[in-house]
Short mmCIF file of C-alpha atoms and ligand atoms in Angstrom, two decimals:
data_model
loop_
_atom_site.label_atom_id
_atom_site.label_comp_id
_atom_site.label_asym_id
_atom_site.label_seq_id
_atom_site.Cartn_x
_atom_site.Cartn_y
_atom_site.Cartn_z
CA UNK D 1 137.59 41.18 85.10
CA UNK D 2 138.76 41.09 88.48
CA UNK D 3 142.45 40.93 89.05
CA UNK D 4 142.92 37.73 91.57
CA UNK D 5 145.99 39.21 93.11
CA UNK D 6 144.76 42.72 94.16
CA UNK D 7 143.96 42.84 98.00
CA UNK D 8 142.09 46.12 97.41
CA UNK D 9 140.94 48.11 94.59
CA UNK D 10 139.02 51.38 94.62
CA UNK D 11 137.76 52.84 91.72
CA UNK D 12 136.84 56.18 90.47
CA UNK D 13 135.95 57.13 94.34
CA UNK D 14 134.77 60.58 94.99
CA UNK D 15 133.78 61.74 98.73
CA UNK D 16 132.31 65.65 99.57
CA UNK D 17 131.19 67.16 103.16
CA UNK D 18 128.96 69.40 102.55
CA UNK D 19 130.29 71.50 99.61
CA UNK D 20 133.76 70.60 100.35
CA UNK D 21 135.10 67.80 97.60
CA UNK D 22 137.61 66.29 99.80
CA UNK D 23 138.03 63.03 97.10
CA UNK D 24 137.86 63.37 93.36
CA UNK D 25 137.57 60.63 91.54
CA UNK D 26 140.34 58.51 92.77
CA UNK D 27 141.25 54.72 91.85
CA UNK D 28 144.10 53.01 93.07
CA UNK D 29 144.99 49.17 94.14
CA UNK D 30 146.88 47.16 96.47
CA UNK D 31 148.53 43.60 95.40
CA UNK D 32 148.95 41.05 97.55
CA UNK D 33 152.11 41.69 100.05
CA UNK D 34 152.39 45.25 99.01
CA UNK D 35 153.07 48.06 100.86
CA UNK D 36 151.43 50.97 99.35
CA UNK D 37 151.77 54.67 100.59
CA UNK D 38 148.84 57.35 100.38
CA UNK D 39 151.00 60.46 100.44
CA UNK D 40 150.29 64.58 99.99
CA UNK D 41 149.52 67.73 102.03
CA UNK D 42 147.22 67.74 105.08
CA UNK D 43 144.20 67.64 103.95
CA UNK D 44 144.11 66.26 100.54
CA UNK D 45 141.84 63.62 101.20
CA UNK D 46 144.16 60.77 102.36
CA UNK D 47 142.35 59.61 105.52
CA UNK D 48 138.83 59.90 103.86
CA UNK D 49 140.36 57.11 101.23
CA UNK D 50 141.42 55.14 104.33
CA UNK D 51 138.04 55.76 106.13
CA UNK D 52 136.35 54.65 102.95
CA UNK D 53 138.31 51.62 102.23
CA UNK D 54 137.90 50.76 106.07
CA UNK D 55 133.92 51.12 105.71
CA UNK D 56 134.19 53.61 108.50
CA UNK D 57 132.99 56.41 106.03
CA UNK D 58 129.66 55.50 103.63
CA UNK D 59 131.28 55.63 100.31
CA UNK D 60 129.26 58.24 98.35
CA UNK D 61 130.46 57.44 94.46
CA UNK D 62 132.53 54.62 93.55
CA UNK D 63 133.26 50.97 94.16
CA UNK D 64 135.48 49.07 96.82
CA UNK D 65 136.77 45.70 96.06
CA UNK D 66 138.75 43.56 98.45
CA UNK D 67 139.84 40.11 97.06
CA UNK D 68 136.56 38.33 98.01
CA UNK D 69 134.48 40.71 95.89
CA UNK D 70 133.09 44.26 95.90
CA UNK D 71 132.52 45.77 99.65
CA UNK D 72 131.35 48.98 98.76
CA UNK D 73 129.31 50.73 95.84
CA UNK D 74 128.25 54.01 95.47
CA UNK D 75 125.71 53.20 92.76
CA UNK D 76 123.82 50.99 94.94
CA UNK D 77 124.16 52.16 98.57
CA UNK D 78 126.25 48.51 99.01
CA UNK D 79 128.35 48.49 102.18
CA UNK D 80 129.75 45.53 104.10
CA UNK D 81 130.72 46.64 107.84
CA UNK D 82 133.19 47.38 108.60
CA UNK D 83 133.76 43.94 110.94
CA UNK D 84 133.32 42.02 107.93
CA UNK D 85 135.73 43.25 105.79
CA UNK D 86 139.08 41.65 107.00
CA UNK D 87 140.90 45.03 107.82
CA UNK D 88 143.26 45.72 110.26
CA UNK D 89 143.58 49.04 111.49
CA UNK D 90 146.14 51.36 113.39
CA UNK D 91 145.20 55.18 114.18
CA UNK D 92 147.83 57.99 114.95
CA UNK D 93 147.02 57.83 118.68
CA UNK D 94 147.16 54.23 118.86
CA UNK D 95 143.71 53.69 120.00
CA UNK D 96 144.60 50.73 122.82
CA UNK D 97 142.24 49.54 125.33
CA UNK D 98 143.60 51.33 128.81
CA UNK D 99 141.52 48.75 130.92
CA UNK D 100 142.99 45.58 129.24
CA UNK D 101 146.49 44.06 129.18
CA UNK D 102 148.51 43.97 125.87
CA UNK D 103 147.31 40.18 125.57
CA UNK D 104 143.70 41.51 126.20
CA UNK D 105 144.21 43.77 123.56
CA UNK D 106 145.56 41.71 120.95
CA UNK D 107 143.01 38.94 121.96
CA UNK D 108 139.99 41.90 120.98
CA UNK D 109 139.74 40.89 117.89
CA UNK D 110 140.11 36.83 118.06
CA UNK D 111 136.85 36.35 119.98
CA UNK D 112 135.67 33.91 117.25
CA UNK D 113 139.19 31.68 118.13
CA UNK D 114 138.50 28.72 120.61
CA UNK D 115 140.84 30.07 123.94
CA UNK D 116 144.03 27.78 123.30
CA UNK D 117 143.94 28.84 119.72
CA UNK D 118 143.59 32.63 120.70
CA UNK D 119 146.38 32.18 123.43
CA UNK D 120 148.50 30.80 121.04
CA UNK D 121 147.74 33.53 118.25
CA UNK D 122 148.52 36.20 120.56
CA UNK D 123 151.41 34.92 121.85
CA UNK D 124 152.59 34.32 118.33
CA UNK D 125 151.76 37.86 117.12
CA UNK D 126 152.75 39.92 120.35
CA UNK D 127 156.41 37.65 119.44
CA UNK D 128 156.44 39.13 115.78
CA UNK D 129 156.40 42.40 117.31
CA UNK D 130 159.13 41.59 119.62
CA UNK D 131 156.86 42.17 122.79
CA UNK D 132 156.24 39.06 124.18
CA UNK D 133 157.71 39.99 127.49
CA UNK D 134 154.87 42.89 127.94
CA UNK D 135 151.77 40.47 127.54
CA UNK D 136 150.27 41.15 131.05
CA UNK D 137 151.47 45.02 130.87
CA UNK D 138 148.88 47.80 130.50
CA UNK D 139 148.95 50.38 128.19
CA UNK D 140 149.78 53.10 130.62
CA UNK D 141 152.74 51.53 131.46
CA UNK D 142 154.29 51.51 128.04
CA UNK D 143 156.23 53.59 125.98
CA UNK D 144 155.08 55.29 122.70
CA UNK D 145 156.96 52.95 120.66
CA UNK D 146 155.85 49.97 122.66
CA UNK D 147 151.85 51.10 122.08
CA UNK D 148 152.42 51.56 118.64
CA UNK D 149 153.93 47.95 118.50
CA UNK D 150 150.71 46.52 120.21
CA UNK D 151 148.72 48.83 118.38
CA UNK D 152 150.38 46.86 115.42
CA UNK D 153 149.85 43.48 116.76
CA UNK D 154 146.18 44.14 117.76
CA UNK D 155 145.30 45.02 114.01
CA UNK D 156 147.44 41.83 112.82
CA UNK D 157 146.23 39.13 114.67
CA UNK D 158 143.02 38.27 113.24
CA UNK D 159 145.02 38.14 109.90
CA UNK D 160 143.72 40.58 107.99
CA UNK D 161 143.18 40.72 104.15
CA UNK D 162 144.58 44.59 104.17
CA UNK D 163 145.82 46.33 106.65
CA UNK D 164 144.76 50.35 106.92
CA UNK D 165 147.76 52.67 108.90
CA UNK D 166 146.71 56.61 109.18
CA UNK D 167 149.93 58.58 110.27
CA UNK D 168 151.16 55.58 112.69
CA UNK D 169 154.32 57.17 113.36
CA UNK D 170 153.59 60.82 113.99
CA UNK D 171 152.59 60.36 117.60
CA UNK D 172 156.15 59.39 118.19
CA UNK D 173 159.53 61.34 118.85
CA UNK D 174 161.62 61.51 115.91
CA UNK D 175 164.64 59.30 116.86
CA UNK D 176 162.24 56.82 118.10
CA UNK D 177 160.38 57.07 114.51
CA UNK D 178 163.03 56.03 112.33
CA UNK D 179 163.57 53.01 114.29
CA UNK D 180 160.04 51.88 114.84
CA UNK D 181 158.99 52.35 111.24
CA UNK D 182 161.95 50.35 110.43
CA UNK D 183 160.76 47.48 112.88
CA UNK D 184 157.23 48.10 111.41
CA UNK D 185 158.39 47.85 107.56
CA UNK D 186 159.95 44.32 108.65
CA UNK D 187 157.09 43.07 110.51
CA UNK D 188 154.62 43.95 107.97
CA UNK D 189 157.21 42.27 104.98
CA UNK D 190 157.44 39.21 107.05
CA UNK D 191 153.72 38.98 107.52
CA UNK D 192 153.08 39.63 103.95
CA UNK D 193 150.03 41.44 104.58
CA UNK D 194 148.85 44.49 101.85
CA UNK D 195 149.11 47.36 103.82
CA UNK D 196 147.94 50.94 102.97
CA UNK D 197 149.28 53.57 105.10
CA UNK D 198 148.31 57.46 105.16
CA UNK D 199 151.46 60.08 105.68
CA UNK D 200 152.16 63.59 104.84
CA UNK D 201 156.20 62.76 105.49
CA UNK D 202 157.66 62.12 102.02
CA UNK D 203 160.70 60.80 103.72
CA UNK D 204 158.52 58.16 105.50
CA UNK D 205 156.57 57.19 102.12
CA UNK D 206 160.15 56.67 100.28
CA UNK D 207 161.62 54.69 103.07
CA UNK D 208 158.50 52.14 103.71
CA UNK D 209 156.28 52.42 100.28
CA UNK D 210 156.66 49.60 96.87
CA UNK D 211 154.70 52.37 95.68
CA UNK D 212 153.21 55.85 96.31
CA UNK D 213 150.35 57.40 95.42
CA UNK D 214 150.97 61.47 96.05
CA UNK D 215 147.72 63.44 95.87
CA UNK D 216 147.25 66.88 96.17
CA UNK D 217 143.36 68.66 96.50
CA UNK D 218 141.92 65.15 96.41
CA UNK D 219 143.17 64.04 93.51
CA UNK D 220 145.91 61.62 92.79
CA UNK D 221 149.01 63.67 91.06
CA UNK D 222 151.23 60.65 90.56
CA UNK D 223 151.93 57.24 90.81
CA UNK D 224 154.55 54.57 91.01
CA UNK D 225 157.70 53.21 92.87
CA UNK D 226 159.64 55.94 95.12
CA UNK D 227 162.43 56.04 93.08
CA UNK D 228 159.94 57.01 89.90
CA UNK D 229 158.54 59.70 91.74
CA UNK D 230 161.57 60.71 93.09
CA UNK D 231 163.75 60.86 89.62
CA UNK D 232 160.78 61.45 86.88
CA UNK D 233 158.23 63.45 88.83
CA UNK D 234 155.42 64.55 86.02
CA UNK D 235 155.11 68.22 87.73
CA UNK D 236 156.69 70.83 89.55
CA UNK D 237 154.36 69.85 92.44
CA UNK D 238 155.40 66.28 92.61
CA UNK D 239 159.18 67.48 92.36
CA UNK D 240 158.54 70.35 95.00
CA UNK D 241 157.09 67.83 97.42
CA UNK D 242 160.30 65.62 97.76
CA UNK D 243 163.15 68.40 98.50
CA UNK D 244 163.58 71.85 98.42
CA UNK D 245 164.98 72.70 94.83
CA UNK D 246 167.14 75.00 92.57
CA UNK D 247 164.89 76.80 90.40
CA UNK D 248 164.86 79.30 87.48
CA UNK D 249 162.61 80.34 84.90
CA UNK D 250 162.72 81.18 81.09
CA UNK D 251 161.35 81.01 77.77
CA UNK D 252 161.85 78.10 75.76
CA UNK D 253 163.62 79.04 72.17
CA UNK D 254 164.24 76.56 69.75
CA UNK D 255 163.66 73.58 72.03
CA UNK D 256 165.90 74.91 74.91
CA UNK D 257 166.20 76.66 77.64
CA UNK D 258 168.57 79.01 79.48
CA UNK D 259 170.33 78.41 82.60
CA UNK D 260 173.57 79.62 84.63
CA UNK D 261 174.50 75.88 83.52
CA UNK D 262 173.95 76.73 79.83
CA UNK D 263 171.27 76.23 77.47
CA UNK D 264 168.88 73.00 78.37
CA UNK D 265 166.95 70.71 76.22
CA UNK D 266 163.41 70.80 76.79
CA UNK D 267 161.73 68.04 75.29
CA UNK D 268 157.79 68.15 74.97
CA UNK D 269 157.59 71.96 75.68
CA UNK D 270 156.69 74.62 72.64
CA UNK D 271 158.63 77.32 71.97
CA UNK D 272 157.48 80.54 73.36
CA UNK D 273 155.88 79.02 76.57
CA UNK D 274 157.89 79.90 80.28
CA UNK D 275 160.06 76.77 81.32
CA UNK D 276 160.84 76.11 84.93
CA UNK D 277 163.95 74.24 85.52
CA UNK D 278 164.15 72.47 88.80
CA UNK D 279 167.61 71.46 90.17
CA UNK D 280 168.21 69.01 93.28
CA UNK D 281 170.63 70.38 95.55
CA UNK D 282 172.19 66.63 95.58
CA UNK D 283 172.10 67.18 91.70
CA UNK D 284 175.23 69.62 91.65
CA UNK D 285 178.41 68.17 92.12
CA UNK D 286 181.51 70.36 93.36
CA UNK D 287 184.41 69.64 90.84
CA UNK D 288 187.78 69.07 93.03
CA UNK D 289 190.58 70.50 91.57
CA UNK D 290 192.11 68.87 88.72
CA UNK D 291 189.72 67.05 87.78
CA UNK D 292 189.40 66.64 83.77
CA UNK D 293 185.27 66.98 83.29
CA UNK D 294 184.11 66.78 79.77
CA UNK D 295 180.54 65.85 79.80
CA UNK D 296 177.85 67.77 81.28
CA UNK D 297 177.75 71.80 81.89
CA UNK D 298 180.28 73.35 84.86
CA UNK D 299 180.01 76.45 86.24
CA UNK D 300 182.22 78.79 88.77
CA UNK D 301 180.94 80.45 91.93
CA UNK D 302 182.12 82.06 94.93
CA UNK D 303 181.49 79.49 98.07
CA UNK D 304 179.22 81.47 100.46
CA UNK D 305 177.98 79.23 103.28
CA UNK D 306 178.59 75.50 104.55
CA UNK D 307 176.17 74.19 106.94
CA UNK D 308 176.09 70.65 108.36
CA UNK D 309 173.61 68.03 108.07
CA UNK D 310 175.47 65.18 109.83
CA UNK D 311 176.87 63.11 107.03
CA UNK D 312 176.56 65.79 104.33
CA UNK D 313 177.05 69.21 103.80
CA UNK D 314 174.62 72.07 102.66
CA UNK D 315 176.66 74.63 100.50
CA UNK D 316 175.25 78.10 99.11
CA UNK D 317 177.04 79.36 96.27
CA UNK D 318 176.55 82.48 94.46
CA UNK D 319 177.79 82.06 90.65
CA UNK D 320 178.90 85.49 88.66
CA UNK D 321 179.29 88.68 90.48
CA UNK D 322 175.80 88.84 92.23
CA UNK D 323 174.02 85.40 91.90
CA UNK D 324 172.11 83.99 91.43
CA UNK D 325 172.52 81.41 94.26
CA UNK D 326 172.59 77.75 94.55
CA UNK D 327 172.38 75.00 97.30
CA UNK D 328 174.35 71.90 97.27
CA UNK D 329 173.90 69.15 99.09
CA UNK D 330 177.70 68.14 99.17
CA UNK D 331 178.66 64.53 100.59
CA UNK D 332 182.43 64.61 99.42
CA UNK D 333 185.71 66.06 101.48
CA UNK D 334 187.28 68.79 98.93
CA UNK D 335 185.73 72.21 99.54
CA UNK D 336 187.55 75.57 99.51
CA UNK D 337 187.87 78.28 102.18
CA UNK D 338 184.64 80.15 102.46
CA UNK D 339 184.80 83.07 99.80
CA UNK D 340 186.56 80.63 97.56
CA UNK D 341 186.38 79.88 93.82
CA UNK D 342 184.15 76.35 93.38
CA UNK D 343 183.28 74.59 90.33
CA UNK D 344 179.76 73.21 90.01
CA UNK D 345 179.23 70.58 87.57
CA UNK D 346 175.06 69.76 86.29
CA UNK D 347 174.55 66.70 84.41
CA UNK D 348 171.47 67.64 81.99
CA UNK D 349 169.79 64.58 82.56
CA UNK D 350 169.24 65.70 86.19
CA UNK D 351 167.52 69.02 85.56
CA UNK D 352 163.93 68.76 85.34
CA UNK D 353 162.26 70.70 83.19
CA UNK D 354 158.01 71.75 82.93
CA UNK D 355 155.83 73.95 81.95
CA UNK D 356 154.27 76.37 84.05
CA UNK D 357 151.74 77.57 82.28
CA UNK D 358 152.40 80.86 82.48
CA UNK D 359 151.83 83.71 80.16
CA UNK D 360 154.51 83.60 77.14
CA UNK D 361 156.60 86.76 77.94
CA UNK D 362 158.26 89.03 75.17
CA UNK D 363 161.92 87.25 74.45
CA UNK D 364 163.06 91.07 75.30
CA UNK D 365 162.51 89.41 78.85
CA UNK D 366 164.13 85.91 78.30
CA UNK D 367 165.80 85.33 81.64
CA UNK D 368 169.29 83.52 81.88
CA UNK D 369 169.51 82.55 85.20
CA UNK D 370 169.66 85.61 86.92
CA UNK D 371 167.21 84.77 89.35
CA UNK D 372 167.03 81.79 92.04
CA UNK D 373 165.15 80.51 94.77
CA UNK D 374 165.22 77.65 96.74
CA UNK D 375 161.78 76.69 97.20
CA UNK D 376 159.90 74.04 98.79
CA UNK D 377 160.28 72.65 101.89
P1 ADP W 1 144.42 64.45 105.04
O1 ADP W 1 143.93 62.67 105.55
O2 ADP W 1 145.15 64.55 103.81
O3 ADP W 1 144.74 65.32 105.92
P2 ADP W 1 141.24 64.21 105.36
O4 ADP W 1 140.87 63.26 103.99
O5 ADP W 1 141.37 64.08 106.51
O6 ADP W 1 142.52 64.80 104.64
O7 ADP W 1 140.87 65.75 105.00
C1 ADP W 1 140.28 66.20 103.34
C2 ADP W 1 139.37 67.45 103.34
O8 ADP W 1 138.18 67.10 104.20
C3 ADP W 1 140.32 68.36 104.52
O9 ADP W 1 139.65 69.87 103.97
C4 ADP W 1 139.18 68.12 105.71
O10 ADP W 1 138.95 69.39 106.55
C5 ADP W 1 137.83 67.66 105.37
N1 ADP W 1 137.25 66.74 106.44
C6 ADP W 1 137.66 65.71 106.61
N2 ADP W 1 136.79 65.27 107.33
C7 ADP W 1 135.77 65.80 107.76
C8 ADP W 1 134.36 65.54 108.19
N3 ADP W 1 133.87 64.98 108.99
N4 ADP W 1 133.60 66.96 107.88
C9 ADP W 1 134.18 67.86 106.89
N5 ADP W 1 135.13 67.96 106.62
C10 ADP W 1 135.93 67.20 106.70
#
């Protein structure tokens, strides 16, 4: 059965370069009007998937479909050429033609239109990206952000079925990037173009995407809404990918694992396996003095360090006499002096708990939160 709402569907795609399996049995789909991000560390196969979808890379195994039908099939070697697939491309370096004006660049893919219609479409799409005043300018005279907008306009001009963006903001400096990605999101949503965007930046993916496919070593490890991946990661890898985490390990005993915040339930984990407890710095809350808290777990610690991160502060707190240490993202007002006592609250539902797959330890070595590391990026 074909699904008439999808704009692009990749089924069981695998791709090797020599002995290297760069993409391993990946399936994904993008619905009409959807913005989907392929997210993952460098080298996990994201760009290869994008190039296979575009037809720039010959599909080896699996099948690629667009709304109009199959565009590539590894079983019979079918491969519709890139220019006939109805895809628009934007790359990291924007790849504008230096010898053509902005209008010339945008008109490039519109050769099939009569001149009057072509000019109209160029003006329309340049207005969409707010570059109407620069039609006669040449790429070298434009800022990075303006070049990015022209690249987007050029890709959108022929009204592609699917837009493919490969790290489209990584060539821009940090301040500009935030603004440009917000502008780009609005342009894409207004145009309603189904989009597949490759990025290694989790914040960017969460900001832009309706859905994310998170990849590791050629495979999709989880897909879903940004909120779903952030709040309900299926593995420690997924949890680590989005933020640095407070982390402990300990054996599962009677369906619970010991932590500095008391025993936490470990649904789905068998007794005896080693559990990994991951807690996001923003899941820990500083309890103001006098607050009567009943639900959840509260522990006392010593405030060791405060780092300012704009609207929030990153606290380092030591529990007990000599550890473990916690990292806490704190946005409230109340804070004791450095070296003073601080109460920390955890809602047990915010503890992310996974099996480590490690050897079953002797229960004599049962850890009760003696060690803690802040791991991840
Ligand atoms: P990503 O976009 O996630 O950084 P890529 O799809 O570019 O990953 O690459 C996946 C893996 O395939 C990497 O190990 C990369 O070095 C390798 N690779 C990519 N393109 C080629 C190529 N043309 N020839 C050989 N190896 C390649």
